[in-house]
Coordinates of C-alpha atoms in Angstrom, one line a residue:
M1036 CA 73.9 -4.6 21.3
N1037 CA 70.5 -3.4 22.3
P1038 CA 67.8 -5.0 19.9
R1039 CA 66.0 -1.7 19.6
R1040 CA 69.1 0.0 18.6
I1041 CA 69.7 -2.7 16.0
A1042 CA 66.2 -2.3 14.7
R1043 CA 66.6 1.5 14.5
K1044 CA 69.8 1.2 12.6
A1045 CA 68.3 -1.3 10.2
Q1046 CA 65.3 1.1 9.6
W1047 CA 67.7 4.0 9.0
K1048 CA 69.8 1.9 6.5
A1049 CA 66.7 0.9 4.6
A1050 CA 65.5 4.5 4.4
E1051 CA 69.0 5.6 3.2
I1052 CA 69.0 2.9 0.5
A1053 CA 65.5 3.9 -0.7
A1054 CA 66.3 7.6 -0.7
A1055 CA 69.5 7.1 -2.7
S1056 CA 67.9 4.8 -5.3
A1057 CA 67.0 5.6 -8.9
A1058 CA 63.4 5.2 -8.0
G1059 CA 63.7 7.8 -5.2
A1060 CA 65.4 10.2 -7.6
S1061 CA 62.7 9.7 -10.2
R1062 CA 60.0 10.5 -7.6
D1063 CA 61.9 13.7 -6.6
R1064 CA 62.2 14.8 -10.3
R1065 CA 58.5 14.3 -10.8
R1066 CA 57.5 16.2 -7.7
I1067 CA 59.8 19.1 -8.6
A1068 CA 58.4 19.2 -12.2
E1069 CA 54.9 19.3 -10.9
A1070 CA 55.7 22.2 -8.5
I1071 CA 57.3 24.2 -11.3
A1072 CA 54.3 23.5 -13.6
T1073 CA 51.8 24.7 -11.0
S1074 CA 53.8 27.6 -9.7
S1075 CA 52.4 31.1 -10.1
A1076 CA 55.8 32.6 -10.8
S1077 CA 55.9 34.7 -14.0
A1078 CA 58.5 34.5 -16.8
R1079 CA 62.0 35.0 -15.5
P1080 CA 63.0 38.6 -15.6
A1081 CA 66.6 39.8 -15.6
T1082 CA 66.2 40.7 -11.9
A1083 CA 65.2 37.1 -11.0
P1084 CA 67.4 35.5 -8.3
H1085 CA 70.1 33.0 -8.6
V1086 CA 69.3 30.0 -6.3
L1087 CA 72.2 28.5 -4.4
I1088 CA 72.0 25.2 -2.4
A1089 CA 74.6 25.6 0.3
S1090 CA 76.5 22.9 2.1
A1091 CA 76.1 22.3 5.8
G1092 CA 77.6 25.5 7.2
A1093 CA 76.9 25.9 10.9
G1094 CA 80.4 26.0 12.3
N1095 CA 82.5 25.5 9.2
I1096 CA 84.6 28.4 7.9
G1097 CA 85.1 26.7 4.5
D1098 CA 81.3 26.4 3.9
Q1099 CA 80.8 30.0 4.8
A1100 CA 83.7 31.0 2.5
M1101 CA 82.2 29.1 -0.5
V1102 CA 78.9 30.9 -0.1
E1103 CA 80.6 34.3 0.2
A1104 CA 82.7 33.7 -2.9
F1105 CA 79.7 32.7 -5.0
V1106 CA 77.7 35.7 -3.9
E1107 CA 80.6 38.1 -4.5
H1108 CA 80.9 37.0 -8.1
V1109 CA 77.3 36.8 -9.4
D1110 CA 75.1 39.7 -10.2
G1111 CA 71.6 40.4 -8.9
P1112 CA 69.7 38.8 -6.0
V1113 CA 70.6 35.4 -4.6
V1114 CA 68.5 33.0 -2.6
V1115 CA 70.6 30.7 -0.5
I1116 CA 68.9 27.4 0.6
T1117 CA 70.0 26.2 4.0
R1118 CA 69.0 23.7 6.6
A1119 CA 68.6 26.1 9.5
P1120 CA 68.3 29.9 9.9
D1121 CA 71.6 30.4 11.6
D1122 CA 73.8 28.2 9.4
F1123 CA 75.4 31.1 7.6
A1124 CA 76.1 34.9 8.0
V1125 CA 75.2 37.3 5.2
P1126 CA 78.3 37.6 2.9
P1127 CA 80.2 40.9 3.2
G1128 CA 78.8 43.6 1.0
A1129 CA 75.6 41.7 0.2
A1130 CA 73.1 43.1 2.6
G1131 CA 69.8 43.5 0.8
R1132 CA 70.9 41.2 -2.0
V1133 CA 70.8 37.9 -0.3
R1134 CA 68.1 36.0 1.6
F1135 CA 68.2 32.6 3.2
E1136 CA 65.4 30.1 2.5
V1137 CA 65.3 27.4 5.1
L1138 CA 64.3 24.0 3.7
P1139 CA 65.6 21.7 6.4
V1140 CA 64.8 18.4 4.8
L1141 CA 65.3 19.1 1.1
V1142 CA 68.6 17.2 1.0
Y1143 CA 68.3 15.2 4.3
G1144 CA 65.1 13.8 5.7
A1145 CA 61.8 12.3 4.5
G1146 CA 58.1 12.3 5.0
R1147 CA 55.5 15.0 4.5
E1148 CA 57.9 17.7 5.5
R1149 CA 60.2 16.8 2.6
L1150 CA 57.3 16.8 0.2
A1151 CA 56.7 20.4 1.3
D1152 CA 60.3 21.3 0.8
L1153 CA 60.3 19.8 -2.7
R1154 CA 57.3 21.8 -3.6
R1155 CA 58.8 25.0 -2.3
F1156 CA 62.1 24.2 -4.2
G1157 CA 60.1 23.8 -7.4
E1158 CA 58.4 27.2 -6.8
L1159 CA 61.8 28.8 -6.3
L1160 CA 63.1 27.3 -9.5
A1161 CA 60.1 28.6 -11.4
G1162 CA 61.1 32.2 -10.7
A1163 CA 64.9 31.8 -10.8
R1164 CA 67.6 32.7 -13.2
S1165 CA 69.9 29.8 -12.4
L1166 CA 70.5 27.0 -9.9
S1167 CA 73.9 26.3 -8.4
I1168 CA 74.8 23.7 -5.8
I1169 CA 77.9 23.7 -3.6
G1170 CA 79.7 20.4 -4.4
A1171 CA 82.9 20.5 -2.4
D1172 CA 83.6 17.0 -1.1
I1173 CA 79.9 15.9 -0.7
M1174 CA 79.1 14.6 -4.2
D1175 CA 80.7 11.2 -4.4
G1176 CA 78.6 9.5 -1.7
R1177 CA 81.5 8.8 0.7
Y1178 CA 79.8 10.8 3.5
S1179 CA 76.2 10.2 2.7
P1180 CA 74.9 8.4 -0.5
R1181 CA 71.4 9.8 0.0
A1182 CA 72.6 13.4 0.2
S1183 CA 74.9 13.1 -2.8
V1184 CA 72.2 11.5 -4.9
R1185 CA 69.7 14.2 -3.9
R1186 CA 72.0 17.0 -4.8
S1187 CA 72.6 15.6 -8.2
T1188 CA 68.9 15.0 -8.7
L1189 CA 68.0 18.5 -7.7
A1190 CA 70.4 19.9 -10.3
E1191 CA 69.1 17.4 -12.9
A1192 CA 65.5 18.5 -12.2
A1193 CA 66.4 22.2 -12.7
A1194 CA 68.2 21.4 -16.0
R1195 CA 65.2 19.3 -17.3
A1196 CA 63.0 22.4 -16.6
G1197 CA 65.3 24.5 -18.8
L1198 CA 67.1 26.3 -16.0
P1199 CA 70.9 26.8 -16.2
S1200 CA 72.2 24.4 -13.6
R1201 CA 75.6 23.6 -12.2
I1202 CA 77.4 21.8 -9.4
L1203 CA 80.2 24.1 -8.2
G1204 CA 83.8 23.0 -7.8
F1205 CA 83.8 19.6 -6.2
S1206 CA 86.2 16.7 -5.7
W1207 CA 85.6 13.1 -6.9
N1208 CA 86.8 10.1 -5.0
G1209 CA 88.6 7.3 -6.7
S1210 CA 86.0 4.9 -5.3
P1211 CA 82.7 6.8 -5.5
E1212 CA 79.5 5.2 -4.1
R1213 CA 77.8 3.6 -7.1
R1214 CA 74.4 5.3 -6.6
A1215 CA 76.1 8.7 -6.3
R1216 CA 78.0 8.0 -9.5
A1217 CA 74.8 7.0 -11.4
A1218 CA 73.0 10.2 -10.1
L1219 CA 75.9 12.4 -11.2
H1220 CA 75.9 10.7 -14.6
R1221 CA 72.2 11.5 -15.0
A1222 CA 72.7 15.1 -14.0
G1223 CA 75.5 15.6 -16.6
A1224 CA 73.4 13.9 -19.3
A1225 CA 70.5 16.3 -18.5
G1226 CA 72.8 19.3 -19.1
V1227 CA 74.1 20.1 -15.7
D1228 CA 77.6 21.7 -15.7
L1229 CA 79.8 19.5 -13.5
L1230 CA 82.7 21.6 -12.3
L1231 CA 85.5 19.4 -11.0
R1232 CA 87.9 21.4 -8.8
D1233 CA 91.2 19.6 -9.6
P1234 CA 92.7 17.5 -12.4
V1235 CA 92.8 14.3 -10.4
S1236 CA 89.0 14.5 -9.7
A1237 CA 88.3 15.4 -13.4
V1238 CA 90.2 12.3 -14.6
R1239 CA 88.4 10.1 -12.1
A1240 CA 85.0 11.4 -13.1
R1241 CA 85.7 11.0 -16.8
T1242 CA 87.0 7.4 -16.2
D1243 CA 83.7 6.7 -14.4
G1244 CA 81.9 7.8 -17.6
V1245 CA 80.5 11.1 -16.2
P1246 CA 79.5 13.5 -19.0
R1247 CA 79.9 17.3 -19.1
V1248 CA 83.0 17.5 -16.9
I1249 CA 84.5 21.0 -16.7
E1250 CA 87.8 21.5 -15.0
T1251 CA 88.0 24.4 -12.5
A1252 CA 89.5 25.2 -9.1
D1253 CA 87.8 25.6 -5.7
L1254 CA 85.3 28.5 -5.6
V1255 CA 87.1 30.0 -2.6
F1256 CA 90.1 31.0 -4.9
L1257 CA 87.7 33.8 -6.1
A1258 CA 87.3 35.4 -2.8
T1259 CA 88.7 38.9 -2.3
T1260 CA 87.6 40.2 1.1
V1261 CA 90.4 40.6 3.7
D1262 CA 89.9 41.6 7.3
P1263 CA 93.1 42.2 9.2
S1264 CA 91.5 42.6 12.6
A1265 CA 92.3 39.1 14.0
A1266 CA 95.9 39.2 12.7
D1267 CA 96.4 42.6 14.3
E1268 CA 94.9 41.2 17.6
L1269 CA 97.1 38.1 17.6
L1270 CA 100.3 39.4 16.0
G1271 CA 100.2 43.2 16.5
A1272 CA 99.6 45.7 13.8
A1273 CA 101.6 45.1 10.6
P1274 CA 104.0 47.8 9.4
A1275 CA 102.9 49.4 6.1
G1276 CA 103.9 47.1 3.2
D1277 CA 104.7 44.2 5.5
A1278 CA 104.7 40.8 3.8
P1279 CA 105.2 37.2 5.2
E1280 CA 108.8 37.2 3.7
A1281 CA 109.6 40.3 5.7
S1282 CA 108.0 39.3 9.0
D1283 CA 110.4 39.1 11.9
P1284 CA 109.9 36.5 13.3
P1285 CA 108.0 34.5 10.7
V1286 CA 104.5 33.2 11.5
A1287 CA 103.1 29.7 11.1
L1288 CA 99.4 28.9 11.1
V1289 CA 98.6 25.4 12.5
N1290 CA 95.2 23.7 12.4
V1291 CA 94.5 20.5 14.4
S1292 CA 91.6 18.8 12.7
A1293 CA 89.1 16.9 14.9
L1294 CA 88.2 14.9 11.8
V1295 CA 91.8 13.6 11.4
G1296 CA 91.8 13.1 15.2
R1297 CA 89.1 10.4 14.9
S1298 CA 91.7 8.0 13.5
L1299 CA 95.0 9.4 14.8
D1300 CA 96.2 10.4 18.2
Q1301 CA 97.7 13.6 16.9
A1302 CA 98.3 15.7 20.0
A1303 CA 101.9 14.5 20.5
E1304 CA 102.7 14.7 16.8
Y1305 CA 101.5 18.3 16.7
G1306 CA 103.5 19.0 19.8
R1307 CA 106.6 17.9 18.1
I1308 CA 105.8 20.0 15.0
I1309 CA 105.2 23.2 17.0
A1310 CA 108.3 22.7 19.2
A1311 CA 110.4 22.4 16.0
L1312 CA 108.8 25.5 14.4
R1313 CA 109.5 27.4 17.6
A1314 CA 113.1 26.3 17.6
D1315 CA 113.3 27.6 14.0
G1316 CA 112.1 31.0 15.2
Y1317 CA 108.4 30.8 14.2
R1318 CA 105.6 32.4 16.1
V1319 CA 102.7 29.9 16.0
V1320 CA 99.0 30.5 15.8
L1321 CA 96.7 27.5 16.5
V1322 CA 93.5 28.1 14.5
P1323 CA 90.3 26.0 14.4
H1324 CA 88.4 25.7 11.1
V1325 CA 85.4 23.6 12.1
S1326 CA 83.5 23.6 15.4
R1327 CA 80.5 21.3 15.7
P1328 CA 79.5 18.9 18.3
S1329 CA 80.6 16.0 16.1
S1330 CA 83.8 17.6 15.0
D1331 CA 85.4 20.3 17.1
D1332 CA 88.7 21.8 16.1
V1333 CA 88.6 24.2 19.0
A1334 CA 88.9 21.3 21.5
A1335 CA 91.6 19.6 19.3
C1336 CA 93.6 22.8 19.1
R1337 CA 93.2 23.5 22.8
Q1338 CA 94.6 20.0 23.7
V1339 CA 97.7 20.7 21.7
A1340 CA 98.1 24.3 23.0
A1341 CA 98.0 23.0 26.6
A1342 CA 101.7 21.9 26.2
F1343 CA 102.7 25.5 25.4
T1344 CA 100.9 27.6 28.0
D1345 CA 104.2 29.2 29.1
D1346 CA 105.2 30.2 25.6
P1347 CA 103.7 33.6 24.6
D1348 CA 104.6 33.0 21.0
V1349 CA 102.2 30.1 20.7
R1350 CA 98.8 31.6 20.4
L1351 CA 95.4 29.8 20.5
V1352 CA 92.3 31.1 18.7
E1353 CA 89.4 29.7 20.6
R1354 CA 86.6 30.7 18.2
L1355 CA 85.9 30.4 14.6
L1356 CA 87.1 33.4 12.6
T1357 CA 85.4 34.7 9.5
P1358 CA 86.8 33.7 6.1
A1359 CA 88.0 37.3 5.6
Q1360 CA 89.8 37.2 9.0
I1361 CA 91.5 33.9 8.0
R1362 CA 92.7 35.6 4.8
G1363 CA 94.0 38.5 6.9
L1364 CA 96.0 36.0 9.0
A1365 CA 97.2 34.2 5.9
A1366 CA 98.5 37.5 4.5
R1367 CA 100.9 37.7 7.6
T1368 CA 101.9 34.0 7.4
R1369 CA 105.0 32.2 6.2
L1370 CA 103.8 28.7 6.5
T1371 CA 100.5 26.7 7.2
V1372 CA 100.1 23.2 8.5
T1373 CA 96.5 22.0 8.4
G1374 CA 94.1 19.1 8.5
R1375 CA 91.4 21.2 6.8
M1376 CA 91.4 21.7 3.1
H1377 CA 89.8 25.2 3.0
L1378 CA 92.4 26.6 5.3
A1379 CA 95.0 25.3 2.9
I1380 CA 93.1 26.9 0.0
M1381 CA 93.0 30.3 1.8
S1382 CA 96.7 30.0 2.5
L1383 CA 97.5 29.1 -1.1
H1384 CA 95.3 32.0 -2.2
A1385 CA 97.8 34.2 -0.4
G1386 CA 100.8 32.5 -1.9
V1387 CA 101.6 30.7 1.3
P1388 CA 102.7 27.0 1.3
A1389 CA 100.1 24.8 3.1
I1390 CA 101.2 21.4 4.3
T1391 CA 97.9 19.5 4.3
L1392 CA 96.9 16.2 5.8
A1393 CA 95.2 14.1 3.1
T1394 CA 91.6 13.0 3.8
Q1395 CA 88.9 11.6 1.4
G1396 CA 91.2 11.7 -1.6
K1397 CA 90.7 15.4 -2.2
V1398 CA 93.9 17.0 -1.1
E1399 CA 96.1 15.2 -3.6
G1400 CA 94.2 16.8 -6.5
L1401 CA 94.5 20.3 -5.0
M1402 CA 98.3 20.0 -4.6
R1403 CA 98.6 18.5 -8.1
L1404 CA 96.7 21.5 -9.4
V1405 CA 99.1 23.9 -7.7
G1406 CA 102.2 21.8 -8.7
V1407 CA 103.3 20.9 -5.2
P1408 CA 102.3 17.3 -4.5
E1409 CA 104.9 17.1 -1.7
L1410 CA 102.7 19.4 0.4
C1411 CA 100.1 16.6 0.7
V1412 CA 101.0 14.4 3.7
E1413 CA 99.1 11.2 4.8
P1414 CA 98.1 11.0 8.5
G1415 CA 99.8 8.2 10.3
P1416 CA 102.8 7.1 12.3
D1417 CA 105.6 9.7 12.6
L1418 CA 103.4 12.4 11.2
A1419 CA 105.6 15.0 12.8
G1420 CA 108.7 13.7 11.2
R1421 CA 107.2 13.7 7.7
V1422 CA 105.7 17.2 8.1
L1423 CA 109.0 18.6 9.4
D1424 CA 110.8 17.0 6.5
V1425 CA 108.6 19.0 4.1
V1426 CA 109.1 22.1 6.1
G1427 CA 112.9 21.6 5.8
R1428 CA 112.7 21.2 2.0
L1429 CA 110.6 24.3 1.5
G1430 CA 113.4 26.8 2.1
D1431 CA 113.3 30.5 1.2
G1432 CA 113.7 30.1 -2.6
G1433 CA 112.9 26.5 -3.1
R1434 CA 110.9 25.2 -6.1
A1435 CA 107.7 24.5 -4.0
R1436 CA 107.6 27.9 -2.4
R1437 CA 108.1 29.6 -5.8
A1438 CA 105.3 27.4 -7.3
V1439 CA 102.9 28.4 -4.6
Q1440 CA 103.8 32.1 -4.9
E1441 CA 103.2 32.0 -8.7
A1442 CA 99.9 30.0 -8.5
P1443 CA 97.2 32.5 -7.2
A1444 CA 96.5 34.2 -10.6
R1445 CA 96.2 30.9 -12.4
L1446 CA 94.0 29.4 -9.7
R1447 CA 91.7 32.4 -9.8
A1448 CA 91.3 32.2 -13.5
L1449 CA 90.4 28.5 -13.3
A1450 CA 88.0 29.2 -10.4
E1451 CA 86.1 31.8 -12.5
R1452 CA 84.7 28.9 -14.5
N1453 CA 82.4 28.2 -11.5
V1454 CA 80.5 31.4 -12.2
A1455 CA 80.8 31.8 -15.9
G1456 CA 77.7 33.4 -17.3
L1457 CA 76.5 34.5 -13.8
G1458 CA 79.2 37.0 -12.9
A1459 CA 79.5 40.4 -11.6
E1460 CA 82.5 42.6 -10.8
P1461 CA 83.7 42.2 -7.2
S1462 CA 82.1 44.8 -4.8
T1463 CA 84.4 47.7 -4.1
T1464 CA 82.9 48.0 -0.6
A1465 CA 83.3 44.3 0.3
T1466 CA 86.7 44.6 2.0
A1467 CA 85.6 47.6 4.1
E1468 CA 82.4 45.9 5.1
A1469 CA 84.3 42.7 6.1
A1470 CA 86.4 44.7 8.5
A1471 CA 83.4 46.5 9.9
G1472 CA 81.4 43.3 10.4
S1473 CA 78.5 41.8 8.5
P1474 CA 74.8 42.6 9.0
S1475 CA 72.4 39.7 9.5
A1476 CA 70.4 38.5 6.5
E1477 CA 66.7 38.1 6.0
V1478 CA 65.7 34.5 6.8
V1479 CA 62.6 32.8 5.3
R1480 CA 61.5 29.6 6.9
G1481 CA 60.4 26.9 4.5

């Protein structure tokens, strides 16, 4: 290996360790406290904004869906902190109520630019009503210890300043990174509400000694906007009162995850799955859920679709749809097979069974919450055979299908804990605006 590359990797590792350390967290808390103390913001009025630190966005339907669900269910203005100005679209029905604040190195990065982002973050807290942080699958340090520690530390700093602070519906790995675990413990001890999105994660966090654990469900179970345009384009207009059970022929959504594809040659396995679904009379829609240079479902889905170019009932979506369009598709669907958890959530939201490939220990908890652990399938040899075995056991009136159909109201009630005390009634114009298209939001550069 190139010596310079080795040196760069060593420098990066050293920076990661320092940033994720208790000393680094202490410095961040001090700098935020100083920024709050010196801010010119007045006492927090009822019209002060809620501040939301978003996840990565930028080519991830699930990240967009979480931001939209939060905005839909809190009242008043919202400031969404992002890494780049085009990471998110304004949520449906929220024009004029949401603005994006770009702090590119608040969670990732270092140096003087990060000091400026920390100061700006403190100023925002000084004039805010609350702080919420999207937790999802990024709190346990398995992707980035530095980013997990920093999110917990930002929440802790807000709580220490007397601001209501919470980390929204997140999973917790059975083997969390030790510094991420320590940082989350400090946040809970400081008064941050830690909203674990499934019972398995909640048990793991409590076993790790994390305080202030609140059991909830994923934030996206709160979403209500539905846009039928993509479903109508792909499947034809639905007859009035049409439901997945009445669809003739039935529809299956299939997602091929580029993340799963890093460790599994899945094209042949998905080919077998789709061929079997077609033999059972299903129309199949291949739908990507994430499209980034490092993880592109569009390319993964395209590779699988290439084997079915002569079959008009296997359709490929070659762009990322909006969350509302995904929910519109799910409303016409009988079955989902996916490597992405938030596509599973949006299918379950519609009462549709979602056979989901397990990654990062997060899918097991979701399916346990719904009461259908059999819908969680481990990637690996004979993936197609194991998925098709689950398909065969679902049946029309089987226990798993009934459990999924009965779950949405309970999941929504659990998910409401994410926004307890922040809430607003859903917008009556949200569904119409979703169908009409979202305006762009104001962007403020940090």
